[in-house]
């Protein structure tokens, strides 16, 4: 319902529409519609013309402002990319310092390339060094359910431990481990029963040892007695190149809680003390002796022969730790090289874009925007209206500001901006 009043010539009126919707939890903002009242026809025509000009200028100014806003957002995105690249480069440089690798201030890429090449040569040299290997022929792995022979499933770094553990498991070293009984049966049939096989689906896993179980002289977090001879579970000396979980099952069953200790005297002392509190597992010494879990030791059956008597049925040695060290350094250097290239690229892109902001064409756009905003203010003054989109000097200054003052937008917004600009 509207009340009618006589209008005053050349006066701006504002209609306020307030919605009355009690069902809404949150009230709606009122809608304001401004208009000018004229009681002279010619003046109305003049004002209509000015209004059209005002609308056209407003539309043009909006286009300019959107363009400048997008340009500023792109600068912010580029600066953010530079910052991220600098952070990445600094982080990797610090990681290289931890590896005792210092980088020069100049010719960095050339130095990194030569260092990578040298590290690869050093790594190749380490790989070619002679090391203990298992010469027992492995079983062909044509079937994915076949893991291979036990002798090839694990590696042991220490020579003495490798000798005594290989000898202790001598009767099992040639056994082929399979995932299923069907695969084991197939191998058995192919070899007319001559090949030992061990299917993992036939192992009762609840009886397997806990790989985190402490040594028997440690009970409830306390040391029951002070051992001598550096005891350690034999299984803890094994490393598995592949199929770690399956191999833990296999060697957990084969070795159980078997312990490696320095010598026979230390082993006898350890067993004597352990049996006072609990069952003692089999003890193997680094000198090649064995004390069985029932306490029996001595004789040829409990003494490992020299390594060359094992006829190649011995666990191989893993790649030296130096090999892994070189691998890590090479990977780090390659990452650093990529980071340096990335940083250089984003810096160049930013510099190129900043230069484009000072071209004559850009200055002309800024001047055109300033002129249009000035004209808009004049037209609105002639119309006797309150400026609907007030142009202030600070707005023009913001356009002319150096892009370093542009706030960095959120990452998602920055990505959308870049996508929009490069369409």
mmCIF file of C-alpha atoms in Angstrom:
data_model
loop_
_atom_site.group_PDB
_atom_site.id
_atom_site.type_symbol
_atom_site.label_atom_id
_atom_site.label_comp_id
_atom_site.label_asym_id
_atom_site.label_seq_id
_atom_site.Cartn_x
_atom_site.Cartn_y
_atom_site.Cartn_z
ATOM 1 C CA UNK A 1 0.000 0.000 0.000
ATOM 2 C CA UNK A 2 1.494 3.334 -1.065
ATOM 3 C CA UNK A 3 0.708 6.855 -0.003
ATOM 4 C CA UNK A 4 0.845 9.493 -2.762
ATOM 5 C CA UNK A 5 2.531 12.847 -2.172
ATOM 6 C CA UNK A 6 3.355 15.657 -4.611
ATOM 7 C CA UNK A 7 6.981 15.423 -5.713
ATOM 8 C CA UNK A 8 9.542 18.183 -5.478
ATOM 9 C CA UNK A 9 11.292 19.052 -8.732
ATOM 10 C CA UNK A 10 14.907 17.774 -9.170
ATOM 11 C CA UNK A 11 14.734 15.802 -5.942
ATOM 12 C CA UNK A 12 16.045 12.272 -5.374
ATOM 13 C CA UNK A 13 13.589 9.899 -3.736
ATOM 14 C CA UNK A 14 14.257 6.464 -2.298
ATOM 15 C CA UNK A 15 11.577 3.798 -2.071
ATOM 16 C CA UNK A 16 12.210 1.325 0.744
ATOM 17 C CA UNK A 17 10.572 -2.089 0.406
ATOM 18 C CA UNK A 18 10.473 -3.979 3.699
ATOM 19 C CA UNK A 19 9.288 -7.606 3.405
ATOM 20 C CA UNK A 20 6.820 -8.831 5.997
ATOM 21 C CA UNK A 21 7.473 -12.583 6.255
ATOM 22 C CA UNK A 22 6.985 -13.828 9.835
ATOM 23 C CA UNK A 23 7.861 -17.414 8.830
ATOM 24 C CA UNK A 24 11.470 -16.478 8.112
ATOM 25 C CA UNK A 25 13.830 -16.967 11.031
ATOM 26 C CA UNK A 26 16.274 -14.380 9.735
ATOM 27 C CA UNK A 27 14.726 -11.103 8.516
ATOM 28 C CA UNK A 28 15.499 -9.949 4.991
ATOM 29 C CA UNK A 29 17.280 -6.678 4.359
ATOM 30 C CA UNK A 30 14.951 -3.989 2.902
ATOM 31 C CA UNK A 31 15.340 -3.168 -0.790
ATOM 32 C CA UNK A 32 15.992 0.492 -1.645
ATOM 33 C CA UNK A 33 15.108 1.955 -5.051
ATOM 34 C CA UNK A 34 16.303 5.471 -5.787
ATOM 35 C CA UNK A 35 14.844 7.719 -8.484
ATOM 36 C CA UNK A 36 14.775 11.409 -9.452
ATOM 37 C CA UNK A 37 11.584 13.428 -9.800
ATOM 38 C CA UNK A 38 11.246 16.155 -12.477
ATOM 39 C CA UNK A 39 8.110 18.112 -13.358
ATOM 40 C CA UNK A 40 9.453 19.484 -16.636
ATOM 41 C CA UNK A 41 9.348 17.343 -19.814
ATOM 42 C CA UNK A 42 12.524 18.752 -21.438
ATOM 43 C CA UNK A 43 14.378 18.406 -18.196
ATOM 44 C CA UNK A 44 13.155 14.842 -17.925
ATOM 45 C CA UNK A 45 14.539 14.155 -21.383
ATOM 46 C CA UNK A 46 17.907 15.683 -20.468
ATOM 47 C CA UNK A 47 18.029 13.723 -17.257
ATOM 48 C CA UNK A 48 17.138 10.526 -19.109
ATOM 49 C CA UNK A 49 20.049 11.090 -21.474
ATOM 50 C CA UNK A 50 22.396 11.734 -18.555
ATOM 51 C CA UNK A 51 21.084 8.617 -16.833
ATOM 52 C CA UNK A 52 21.884 6.483 -19.898
ATOM 53 C CA UNK A 53 25.374 7.969 -20.019
ATOM 54 C CA UNK A 54 25.748 7.272 -16.313
ATOM 55 C CA UNK A 55 24.715 3.627 -16.783
ATOM 56 C CA UNK A 56 27.140 3.171 -19.683
ATOM 57 C CA UNK A 57 29.980 4.725 -17.701
ATOM 58 C CA UNK A 58 29.172 2.592 -14.651
ATOM 59 C CA UNK A 59 29.266 -0.543 -16.786
ATOM 60 C CA UNK A 60 32.570 0.458 -18.418
ATOM 61 C CA UNK A 61 34.134 1.334 -15.042
ATOM 62 C CA UNK A 62 33.033 -2.036 -13.684
ATOM 63 C CA UNK A 63 34.830 -3.803 -16.536
ATOM 64 C CA UNK A 64 37.993 -1.812 -15.897
ATOM 65 C CA UNK A 65 37.907 -2.449 -12.172
ATOM 66 C CA UNK A 66 37.372 -6.190 -12.653
ATOM 67 C CA UNK A 67 40.316 -6.243 -15.021
ATOM 68 C CA UNK A 68 42.570 -4.437 -12.547
ATOM 69 C CA UNK A 69 41.377 -6.633 -9.652
ATOM 70 C CA UNK A 70 42.154 -9.758 -11.645
ATOM 71 C CA UNK A 71 45.572 -8.392 -12.542
ATOM 72 C CA UNK A 72 46.332 -7.696 -8.876
ATOM 73 C CA UNK A 73 45.183 -11.175 -7.881
ATOM 74 C CA UNK A 74 47.480 -12.665 -10.486
ATOM 75 C CA UNK A 75 50.420 -10.703 -9.039
ATOM 76 C CA UNK A 76 49.499 -11.952 -5.570
ATOM 77 C CA UNK A 77 49.379 -15.521 -6.859
ATOM 78 C CA UNK A 78 52.766 -15.163 -8.530
ATOM 79 C CA UNK A 79 54.309 -13.703 -5.378
ATOM 80 C CA UNK A 80 52.883 -16.565 -3.377
ATOM 81 C CA UNK A 81 54.363 -19.069 -5.823
ATOM 82 C CA UNK A 82 57.750 -17.362 -5.461
ATOM 83 C CA UNK A 83 57.498 -17.548 -1.682
ATOM 84 C CA UNK A 84 56.567 -21.245 -1.782
ATOM 85 C CA UNK A 85 59.440 -21.974 -4.181
ATOM 86 C CA UNK A 86 61.883 -20.087 -1.935
ATOM 87 C CA UNK A 87 60.687 -22.036 1.110
ATOM 88 C CA UNK A 88 61.102 -25.332 -0.746
ATOM 89 C CA UNK A 89 64.583 -24.412 -1.977
ATOM 90 C CA UNK A 90 65.685 -23.349 1.530
ATOM 91 C CA UNK A 91 64.306 -26.522 3.116
ATOM 92 C CA UNK A 92 66.123 -28.787 0.658
ATOM 93 C CA UNK A 93 69.353 -26.804 1.057
ATOM 94 C CA UNK A 94 69.142 -27.341 4.830
ATOM 95 C CA UNK A 95 68.522 -31.064 4.296
ATOM 96 C CA UNK A 96 71.635 -31.221 2.099
ATOM 97 C CA UNK A 97 73.636 -29.486 4.828
ATOM 98 C CA UNK A 98 72.573 -32.264 7.216
ATOM 99 C CA UNK A 99 74.182 -34.641 4.713
ATOM 100 C CA UNK A 100 77.377 -32.523 4.826
ATOM 101 C CA UNK A 101 76.727 -31.214 1.313
ATOM 102 C CA UNK A 102 77.420 -27.498 0.947
ATOM 103 C CA UNK A 103 76.385 -25.644 -2.199
ATOM 104 C CA UNK A 104 78.115 -22.646 -3.797
ATOM 105 C CA UNK A 105 76.403 -19.282 -4.225
ATOM 106 C CA UNK A 106 77.146 -19.175 -7.961
ATOM 107 C CA UNK A 107 76.843 -21.762 -10.755
ATOM 108 C CA UNK A 108 74.647 -23.821 -8.441
ATOM 109 C CA UNK A 109 72.996 -25.947 -11.110
ATOM 110 C CA UNK A 110 76.291 -26.879 -12.750
ATOM 111 C CA UNK A 111 77.703 -27.872 -9.366
ATOM 112 C CA UNK A 112 74.604 -29.931 -8.486
ATOM 113 C CA UNK A 113 74.692 -31.714 -11.856
ATOM 114 C CA UNK A 114 78.347 -32.651 -11.439
ATOM 115 C CA UNK A 115 77.707 -33.776 -7.850
ATOM 116 C CA UNK A 116 74.801 -35.991 -8.904
ATOM 117 C CA UNK A 117 76.976 -37.573 -11.570
ATOM 118 C CA UNK A 118 79.773 -38.204 -9.050
ATOM 119 C CA UNK A 119 77.386 -39.692 -6.474
ATOM 120 C CA UNK A 120 75.973 -42.042 -9.103
ATOM 121 C CA UNK A 121 79.475 -43.215 -9.970
ATOM 122 C CA UNK A 122 80.240 -43.751 -6.275
ATOM 123 C CA UNK A 123 76.996 -45.662 -5.853
ATOM 124 C CA UNK A 124 77.803 -47.860 -8.827
ATOM 125 C CA UNK A 125 81.226 -48.545 -7.313
ATOM 126 C CA UNK A 126 79.635 -49.654 -4.037
ATOM 127 C CA UNK A 127 77.201 -51.876 -5.915
ATOM 128 C CA UNK A 128 80.066 -53.601 -7.729
ATOM 129 C CA UNK A 129 81.974 -54.379 -4.538
ATOM 130 C CA UNK A 130 82.064 -58.115 -3.745
ATOM 131 C CA UNK A 131 79.660 -59.214 -1.035
ATOM 132 C CA UNK A 132 78.255 -62.459 0.291
ATOM 133 C CA UNK A 133 75.632 -63.992 -1.998
ATOM 134 C CA UNK A 134 73.534 -67.116 -1.982
ATOM 135 C CA UNK A 135 74.592 -69.381 -4.846
ATOM 136 C CA UNK A 136 71.716 -71.803 -4.361
ATOM 137 C CA UNK A 137 69.575 -71.658 -7.542
ATOM 138 C CA UNK A 138 66.215 -70.054 -6.814
ATOM 139 C CA UNK A 139 62.946 -71.537 -7.952
ATOM 140 C CA UNK A 140 61.439 -69.864 -11.077
ATOM 141 C CA UNK A 141 58.780 -67.328 -10.050
ATOM 142 C CA UNK A 142 56.394 -67.801 -12.939
ATOM 143 C CA UNK A 143 53.518 -68.227 -10.498
ATOM 144 C CA UNK A 144 52.617 -65.188 -8.383
ATOM 145 C CA UNK A 145 51.835 -67.526 -5.477
ATOM 146 C CA UNK A 146 55.491 -68.638 -5.314
ATOM 147 C CA UNK A 147 57.735 -66.457 -3.097
ATOM 148 C CA UNK A 148 60.961 -68.430 -3.680
ATOM 149 C CA UNK A 149 63.397 -70.534 -1.703
ATOM 150 C CA UNK A 150 63.990 -69.679 1.949
ATOM 151 C CA UNK A 151 67.688 -68.994 1.303
ATOM 152 C CA UNK A 152 66.715 -66.117 -0.995
ATOM 153 C CA UNK A 153 64.000 -64.545 1.137
ATOM 154 C CA UNK A 154 66.242 -62.922 3.763
ATOM 155 C CA UNK A 155 69.598 -61.158 4.032
ATOM 156 C CA UNK A 156 71.980 -60.812 6.988
ATOM 157 C CA UNK A 157 74.658 -58.143 7.229
ATOM 158 C CA UNK A 158 76.931 -59.712 9.892
ATOM 159 C CA UNK A 159 79.123 -62.520 8.486
ATOM 160 C CA UNK A 160 79.324 -64.611 11.654
ATOM 161 C CA UNK A 161 75.611 -64.386 12.309
ATOM 162 C CA UNK A 162 74.894 -65.217 8.663
ATOM 163 C CA UNK A 163 77.058 -68.333 8.891
ATOM 164 C CA UNK A 164 75.545 -69.768 12.063
ATOM 165 C CA UNK A 165 71.917 -68.928 11.157
ATOM 166 C CA UNK A 166 72.345 -70.371 7.639
ATOM 167 C CA UNK A 167 73.804 -73.547 9.132
ATOM 168 C CA UNK A 168 71.063 -73.718 11.771
ATOM 169 C CA UNK A 169 68.444 -73.588 8.987
ATOM 170 C CA UNK A 170 70.443 -75.739 6.562
ATOM 171 C CA UNK A 171 67.692 -78.317 6.148
ATOM 172 C CA UNK A 172 65.188 -75.575 5.234
ATOM 173 C CA UNK A 173 67.281 -73.366 2.950
ATOM 174 C CA UNK A 174 66.231 -75.206 -0.216
ATOM 175 C CA UNK A 175 62.527 -75.186 0.680
ATOM 176 C CA UNK A 176 60.219 -73.232 -1.665
ATOM 177 C CA UNK A 177 57.694 -70.990 0.078
ATOM 178 C CA UNK A 178 54.287 -70.554 -1.537
ATOM 179 C CA UNK A 179 51.221 -68.572 -0.581
ATOM 180 C CA UNK A 180 48.798 -71.436 -1.170
ATOM 181 C CA UNK A 181 48.701 -75.175 -0.728
ATOM 182 C CA UNK A 182 47.595 -75.495 -4.360
ATOM 183 C CA UNK A 183 50.814 -73.847 -5.578
ATOM 184 C CA UNK A 184 52.885 -76.021 -3.224
ATOM 185 C CA UNK A 185 51.159 -79.160 -4.473
ATOM 186 C CA UNK A 186 51.802 -78.147 -8.078
ATOM 187 C CA UNK A 187 55.553 -77.823 -7.387
ATOM 188 C CA UNK A 188 55.529 -81.115 -5.514
ATOM 189 C CA UNK A 189 53.936 -82.874 -8.507
ATOM 190 C CA UNK A 190 56.260 -81.244 -11.046
ATOM 191 C CA UNK A 191 59.358 -82.421 -9.138
ATOM 192 C CA UNK A 192 57.958 -85.857 -8.352
ATOM 193 C CA UNK A 193 58.097 -85.010 -4.652
ATOM 194 C CA UNK A 194 61.813 -84.109 -4.623
ATOM 195 C CA UNK A 195 61.296 -80.413 -3.842
ATOM 196 C CA UNK A 196 60.494 -79.257 -0.297
ATOM 197 C CA UNK A 197 57.568 -76.838 -0.205
ATOM 198 C CA UNK A 198 56.021 -74.690 2.517
ATOM 199 C CA UNK A 199 52.551 -73.187 1.912
ATOM 200 C CA UNK A 200 51.850 -70.182 4.129
ATOM 201 C CA UNK A 201 48.126 -70.935 4.337
ATOM 202 C CA UNK A 202 49.024 -74.072 6.325
ATOM 203 C CA UNK A 203 50.818 -72.194 9.136
ATOM 204 C CA UNK A 204 48.996 -71.752 12.444
ATOM 205 C CA UNK A 205 49.867 -68.113 12.995
ATOM 206 C CA UNK A 206 48.719 -67.862 16.606
ATOM 207 C CA UNK A 207 51.790 -69.832 17.693
ATOM 208 C CA UNK A 208 54.207 -67.489 15.901
ATOM 209 C CA UNK A 209 56.429 -65.334 18.126
ATOM 210 C CA UNK A 210 55.694 -61.682 18.704
ATOM 211 C CA UNK A 211 58.390 -59.700 16.885
ATOM 212 C CA UNK A 212 58.158 -57.048 19.592
ATOM 213 C CA UNK A 213 58.570 -59.505 22.456
ATOM 214 C CA UNK A 214 61.548 -58.664 24.746
ATOM 215 C CA UNK A 215 64.413 -61.051 25.398
ATOM 216 C CA UNK A 216 63.754 -63.563 28.211
ATOM 217 C CA UNK A 217 66.003 -61.755 30.720
ATOM 218 C CA UNK A 218 63.632 -58.771 30.465
ATOM 219 C CA UNK A 219 60.332 -59.269 32.261
ATOM 220 C CA UNK A 220 57.696 -56.628 32.886
ATOM 221 C CA UNK A 221 60.114 -53.909 31.832
ATOM 222 C CA UNK A 222 62.753 -54.987 34.353
ATOM 223 C CA UNK A 223 66.157 -56.653 33.902
ATOM 224 C CA UNK A 224 66.169 -59.937 35.823
ATOM 225 C CA UNK A 225 69.945 -60.332 35.449
ATOM 226 C CA UNK A 226 72.762 -58.627 33.592
ATOM 227 C CA UNK A 227 73.571 -60.707 30.501
ATOM 228 C CA UNK A 228 76.954 -60.971 28.832
ATOM 229 C CA UNK A 229 77.702 -61.643 25.172
ATOM 230 C CA UNK A 230 75.287 -59.157 23.531
ATOM 231 C CA UNK A 231 72.228 -61.409 23.145
ATOM 232 C CA UNK A 232 69.743 -60.574 20.394
ATOM 233 C CA UNK A 233 66.909 -62.455 18.714
ATOM 234 C CA UNK A 234 68.165 -64.070 15.506
ATOM 235 C CA UNK A 235 65.095 -62.822 13.660
ATOM 236 C CA UNK A 236 66.113 -59.211 14.398
ATOM 237 C CA UNK A 237 69.270 -59.669 12.294
ATOM 238 C CA UNK A 238 67.275 -60.510 9.178
ATOM 239 C CA UNK A 239 66.240 -58.025 6.530
ATOM 240 C CA UNK A 240 63.734 -58.818 3.803
ATOM 241 C CA UNK A 241 64.119 -57.297 0.327
ATOM 242 C CA UNK A 242 60.532 -58.220 -0.623
ATOM 243 C CA UNK A 243 57.296 -59.563 0.875
ATOM 244 C CA UNK A 244 58.169 -58.417 4.398
ATOM 245 C CA UNK A 245 54.962 -59.571 6.069
ATOM 246 C CA UNK A 246 55.077 -63.049 4.518
ATOM 247 C CA UNK A 247 58.777 -63.405 5.331
ATOM 248 C CA UNK A 248 58.159 -62.484 8.962
ATOM 249 C CA UNK A 249 55.652 -65.316 9.086
ATOM 250 C CA UNK A 250 58.142 -67.781 7.565
ATOM 251 C CA UNK A 251 61.125 -66.920 9.732
ATOM 252 C CA UNK A 252 59.001 -66.406 12.817
ATOM 253 C CA UNK A 253 58.025 -70.069 12.455
ATOM 254 C CA UNK A 254 61.529 -71.317 11.527
ATOM 255 C CA UNK A 255 63.559 -69.369 14.082
ATOM 256 C CA UNK A 256 61.007 -68.733 16.796
ATOM 257 C CA UNK A 257 62.773 -67.047 19.726
ATOM 258 C CA UNK A 258 66.232 -68.321 18.780
ATOM 259 C CA UNK A 259 68.897 -66.022 20.247
ATOM 260 C CA UNK A 260 72.326 -65.051 18.900
ATOM 261 C CA UNK A 261 75.041 -64.467 21.494
ATOM 262 C CA UNK A 262 78.831 -63.949 21.319
ATOM 263 C CA UNK A 263 80.321 -67.262 22.499
ATOM 264 C CA UNK A 264 79.615 -70.550 24.253
ATOM 265 C CA UNK A 265 80.541 -69.328 27.757
ATOM 266 C CA UNK A 266 78.184 -66.383 27.430
ATOM 267 C CA UNK A 267 75.491 -68.719 26.077
ATOM 268 C CA UNK A 268 75.811 -71.155 28.983
ATOM 269 C CA UNK A 269 75.692 -68.302 31.490
ATOM 270 C CA UNK A 270 72.640 -66.849 29.789
ATOM 271 C CA UNK A 271 70.787 -70.169 29.719
ATOM 272 C CA UNK A 272 71.643 -70.924 33.336
ATOM 273 C CA UNK A 273 70.100 -67.648 34.473
ATOM 274 C CA UNK A 274 67.092 -67.719 32.128
ATOM 275 C CA UNK A 275 65.899 -71.196 33.218
ATOM 276 C CA UNK A 276 65.572 -69.851 36.750
ATOM 277 C CA UNK A 277 62.686 -67.665 35.582
ATOM 278 C CA UNK A 278 61.341 -69.091 32.317
ATOM 279 C CA UNK A 279 61.901 -71.400 29.355
ATOM 280 C CA UNK A 280 65.133 -70.744 27.405
ATOM 281 C CA UNK A 281 65.014 -70.911 23.581
ATOM 282 C CA UNK A 282 67.789 -72.227 21.329
ATOM 283 C CA UNK A 283 71.025 -70.240 21.606
ATOM 284 C CA UNK A 284 73.405 -69.760 18.664
ATOM 285 C CA UNK A 285 76.854 -68.229 19.134
ATOM 286 C CA UNK A 286 78.726 -66.015 16.711
ATOM 287 C CA UNK A 287 81.564 -68.536 16.989
ATOM 288 C CA UNK A 288 79.274 -71.210 15.527
ATOM 289 C CA UNK A 289 78.095 -73.153 18.606
ATOM 290 C CA UNK A 290 74.525 -74.134 19.365
ATOM 291 C CA UNK A 291 72.762 -74.854 22.614
ATOM 292 C CA UNK A 292 69.428 -76.414 21.862
ATOM 293 C CA UNK A 293 66.286 -75.394 23.701
ATOM 294 C CA UNK A 294 66.541 -78.627 25.734
ATOM 295 C CA UNK A 295 70.039 -77.616 26.929
ATOM 296 C CA UNK A 296 72.056 -79.990 24.739
ATOM 297 C CA UNK A 297 75.278 -78.699 23.182
ATOM 298 C CA UNK A 298 78.570 -80.063 21.887
ATOM 299 C CA UNK A 299 79.438 -82.549 19.158
ATOM 300 C CA UNK A 300 79.606 -81.997 15.395
ATOM 301 C CA UNK A 301 75.824 -81.716 15.244
ATOM 302 C CA UNK A 302 75.990 -78.512 17.270
ATOM 303 C CA UNK A 303 78.989 -76.811 15.668
ATOM 304 C CA UNK A 304 78.719 -74.795 12.463
ATOM 305 C CA UNK A 305 81.390 -75.530 9.818
ATOM 306 C CA UNK A 306 83.400 -72.773 8.091
ATOM 307 C CA UNK A 307 81.487 -70.604 5.633
ATOM 308 C CA UNK A 308 82.983 -72.293 2.557
ATOM 309 C CA UNK A 309 81.651 -75.665 3.730
ATOM 310 C CA UNK A 310 78.069 -74.449 3.471
ATOM 311 C CA UNK A 311 78.289 -74.786 -0.343
ATOM 312 C CA UNK A 312 76.636 -71.463 -1.092
ATOM 313 C CA UNK A 313 73.560 -72.235 1.008
ATOM 314 C CA UNK A 314 74.000 -69.062 3.010
ATOM 315 C CA UNK A 315 71.946 -65.929 3.362
ATOM 316 C CA UNK A 316 73.317 -63.126 1.200
ATOM 317 C CA UNK A 317 74.443 -59.772 2.532
ATOM 318 C CA UNK A 318 72.264 -56.707 1.935
ATOM 319 C CA UNK A 319 73.545 -53.802 -0.092
ATOM 320 C CA UNK A 320 75.995 -51.781 2.057
ATOM 321 C CA UNK A 321 74.470 -48.884 3.981
ATOM 322 C CA UNK A 322 76.684 -46.570 1.953
ATOM 323 C CA UNK A 323 74.614 -47.508 -1.099
ATOM 324 C CA UNK A 324 71.431 -46.304 0.618
ATOM 325 C CA UNK A 325 73.254 -43.169 1.744
ATOM 326 C CA UNK A 326 74.212 -42.362 -1.849
ATOM 327 C CA UNK A 327 70.646 -43.092 -2.997
ATOM 328 C CA UNK A 328 69.241 -40.637 -0.468
ATOM 329 C CA UNK A 329 71.780 -37.954 -1.406
ATOM 330 C CA UNK A 330 71.124 -38.362 -5.122
ATOM 331 C CA UNK A 331 67.378 -38.095 -4.589
ATOM 332 C CA UNK A 332 67.835 -34.991 -2.427
ATOM 333 C CA UNK A 333 70.117 -33.350 -4.991
ATOM 334 C CA UNK A 334 67.644 -34.060 -7.787
ATOM 335 C CA UNK A 335 64.827 -32.548 -5.735
ATOM 336 C CA UNK A 336 66.978 -29.494 -5.003
ATOM 337 C CA UNK A 337 67.811 -29.058 -8.676
ATOM 338 C CA UNK A 338 64.115 -29.142 -9.564
ATOM 339 C CA UNK A 339 63.400 -26.596 -6.800
ATOM 340 C CA UNK A 340 66.080 -24.205 -8.106
ATOM 341 C CA UNK A 341 64.688 -24.443 -11.647
ATOM 342 C CA UNK A 342 61.165 -23.842 -10.342
ATOM 343 C CA UNK A 343 62.261 -20.817 -8.301
ATOM 344 C CA UNK A 344 64.040 -19.299 -11.278
ATOM 345 C CA UNK A 345 60.998 -19.860 -13.479
ATOM 346 C CA UNK A 346 58.443 -18.259 -11.136
ATOM 347 C CA UNK A 347 60.769 -15.317 -10.470
ATOM 348 C CA UNK A 348 61.073 -14.676 -14.203
ATOM 349 C CA UNK A 349 57.304 -14.920 -14.673
ATOM 350 C CA UNK A 350 56.710 -12.438 -11.854
ATOM 351 C CA UNK A 351 59.324 -10.004 -13.160
ATOM 352 C CA UNK A 352 57.867 -10.169 -16.664
ATOM 353 C CA UNK A 353 54.355 -9.538 -15.379
ATOM 354 C CA UNK A 354 55.429 -6.626 -13.160
ATOM 355 C CA UNK A 355 57.114 -5.033 -16.155
ATOM 356 C CA UNK A 356 53.921 -5.422 -18.171
ATOM 357 C CA UNK A 357 52.101 -3.336 -15.548
ATOM 358 C CA UNK A 358 54.225 -0.316 -16.459
ATOM 359 C CA UNK A 359 53.774 -0.439 -20.216
ATOM 360 C CA UNK A 360 52.188 2.517 -22.086
ATOM 361 C CA UNK A 361 49.134 0.397 -22.739
ATOM 362 C CA UNK A 362 48.654 -0.224 -19.017
ATOM 363 C CA UNK A 363 49.142 3.451 -18.181
ATOM 364 C CA UNK A 364 46.553 4.322 -20.829
ATOM 365 C CA UNK A 365 44.021 1.949 -19.226
ATOM 366 C CA UNK A 366 44.593 3.577 -15.834
ATOM 367 C CA UNK A 367 44.128 7.025 -17.343
ATOM 368 C CA UNK A 368 40.942 5.960 -19.124
ATOM 369 C CA UNK A 369 39.548 4.576 -15.881
ATOM 370 C CA UNK A 370 40.355 7.791 -14.003
ATOM 371 C CA UNK A 371 38.675 9.909 -16.707
ATOM 372 C CA UNK A 372 35.565 7.745 -16.758
ATOM 373 C CA UNK A 373 35.254 7.876 -12.977
ATOM 374 C CA UNK A 374 35.603 11.679 -13.072
ATOM 375 C CA UNK A 375 32.915 11.912 -15.755
ATOM 376 C CA UNK A 376 30.668 9.654 -13.721
ATOM 377 C CA UNK A 377 30.965 11.932 -10.706
ATOM 378 C CA UNK A 378 30.122 14.985 -12.836
ATOM 379 C CA UNK A 379 27.064 13.307 -14.343
ATOM 380 C CA UNK A 380 25.795 12.224 -10.932
ATOM 381 C CA UNK A 381 26.260 15.781 -9.683
ATOM 382 C CA UNK A 382 24.182 17.078 -12.619
ATOM 383 C CA UNK A 383 21.551 14.493 -11.821
ATOM 384 C CA UNK A 384 21.566 15.728 -8.236
ATOM 385 C CA UNK A 385 22.117 12.170 -7.012
ATOM 386 C CA UNK A 386 24.216 10.852 -4.217
ATOM 387 C CA UNK A 387 27.122 9.074 -5.976
ATOM 388 C CA UNK A 388 26.161 5.410 -6.099
ATOM 389 C CA UNK A 389 29.703 4.176 -6.487
ATOM 390 C CA UNK A 390 31.875 6.876 -4.976
ATOM 391 C CA UNK A 391 35.298 7.160 -6.539
ATOM 392 C CA UNK A 392 37.949 8.271 -4.106
ATOM 393 C CA UNK A 393 41.554 9.123 -4.507
ATOM 394 C CA UNK A 394 42.508 6.051 -2.461
ATOM 395 C CA UNK A 395 40.905 3.808 -5.114
ATOM 396 C CA UNK A 396 43.037 5.298 -7.839
ATOM 397 C CA UNK A 397 46.087 4.981 -5.599
ATOM 398 C CA UNK A 398 45.311 1.322 -5.023
ATOM 399 C CA UNK A 399 45.423 0.766 -8.777
ATOM 400 C CA UNK A 400 48.775 2.496 -9.003
ATOM 401 C CA UNK A 401 50.203 0.728 -5.977
ATOM 402 C CA UNK A 402 53.131 -1.556 -6.379
ATOM 403 C CA UNK A 403 51.939 -5.144 -6.478
ATOM 404 C CA UNK A 404 53.953 -5.883 -3.334
ATOM 405 C CA UNK A 405 51.141 -4.286 -1.307
ATOM 406 C CA UNK A 406 48.536 -6.582 -2.808
ATOM 407 C CA UNK A 407 47.268 -8.993 -0.136
ATOM 408 C CA UNK A 408 47.783 -12.678 -0.900
ATOM 409 C CA UNK A 409 44.374 -14.315 -1.476
ATOM 410 C CA UNK A 410 43.499 -17.789 -0.166
ATOM 411 C CA UNK A 411 45.104 -20.636 -2.105
ATOM 412 C CA UNK A 412 41.852 -21.868 -3.661
ATOM 413 C CA UNK A 413 40.964 -18.333 -4.823
ATOM 414 C CA UNK A 414 44.450 -17.914 -6.279
ATOM 415 C CA UNK A 415 44.121 -21.095 -8.308
ATOM 416 C CA UNK A 416 40.729 -20.049 -9.670
ATOM 417 C CA UNK A 417 42.171 -16.651 -10.617
ATOM 418 C CA UNK A 418 45.039 -18.159 -12.554
ATOM 419 C CA UNK A 419 42.701 -20.542 -14.369
ATOM 420 C CA UNK A 420 40.463 -17.625 -15.330
ATOM 421 C CA UNK A 421 43.353 -15.503 -16.612
ATOM 422 C CA UNK A 422 44.840 -18.199 -18.764
ATOM 423 C CA UNK A 423 41.585 -19.234 -20.439
#
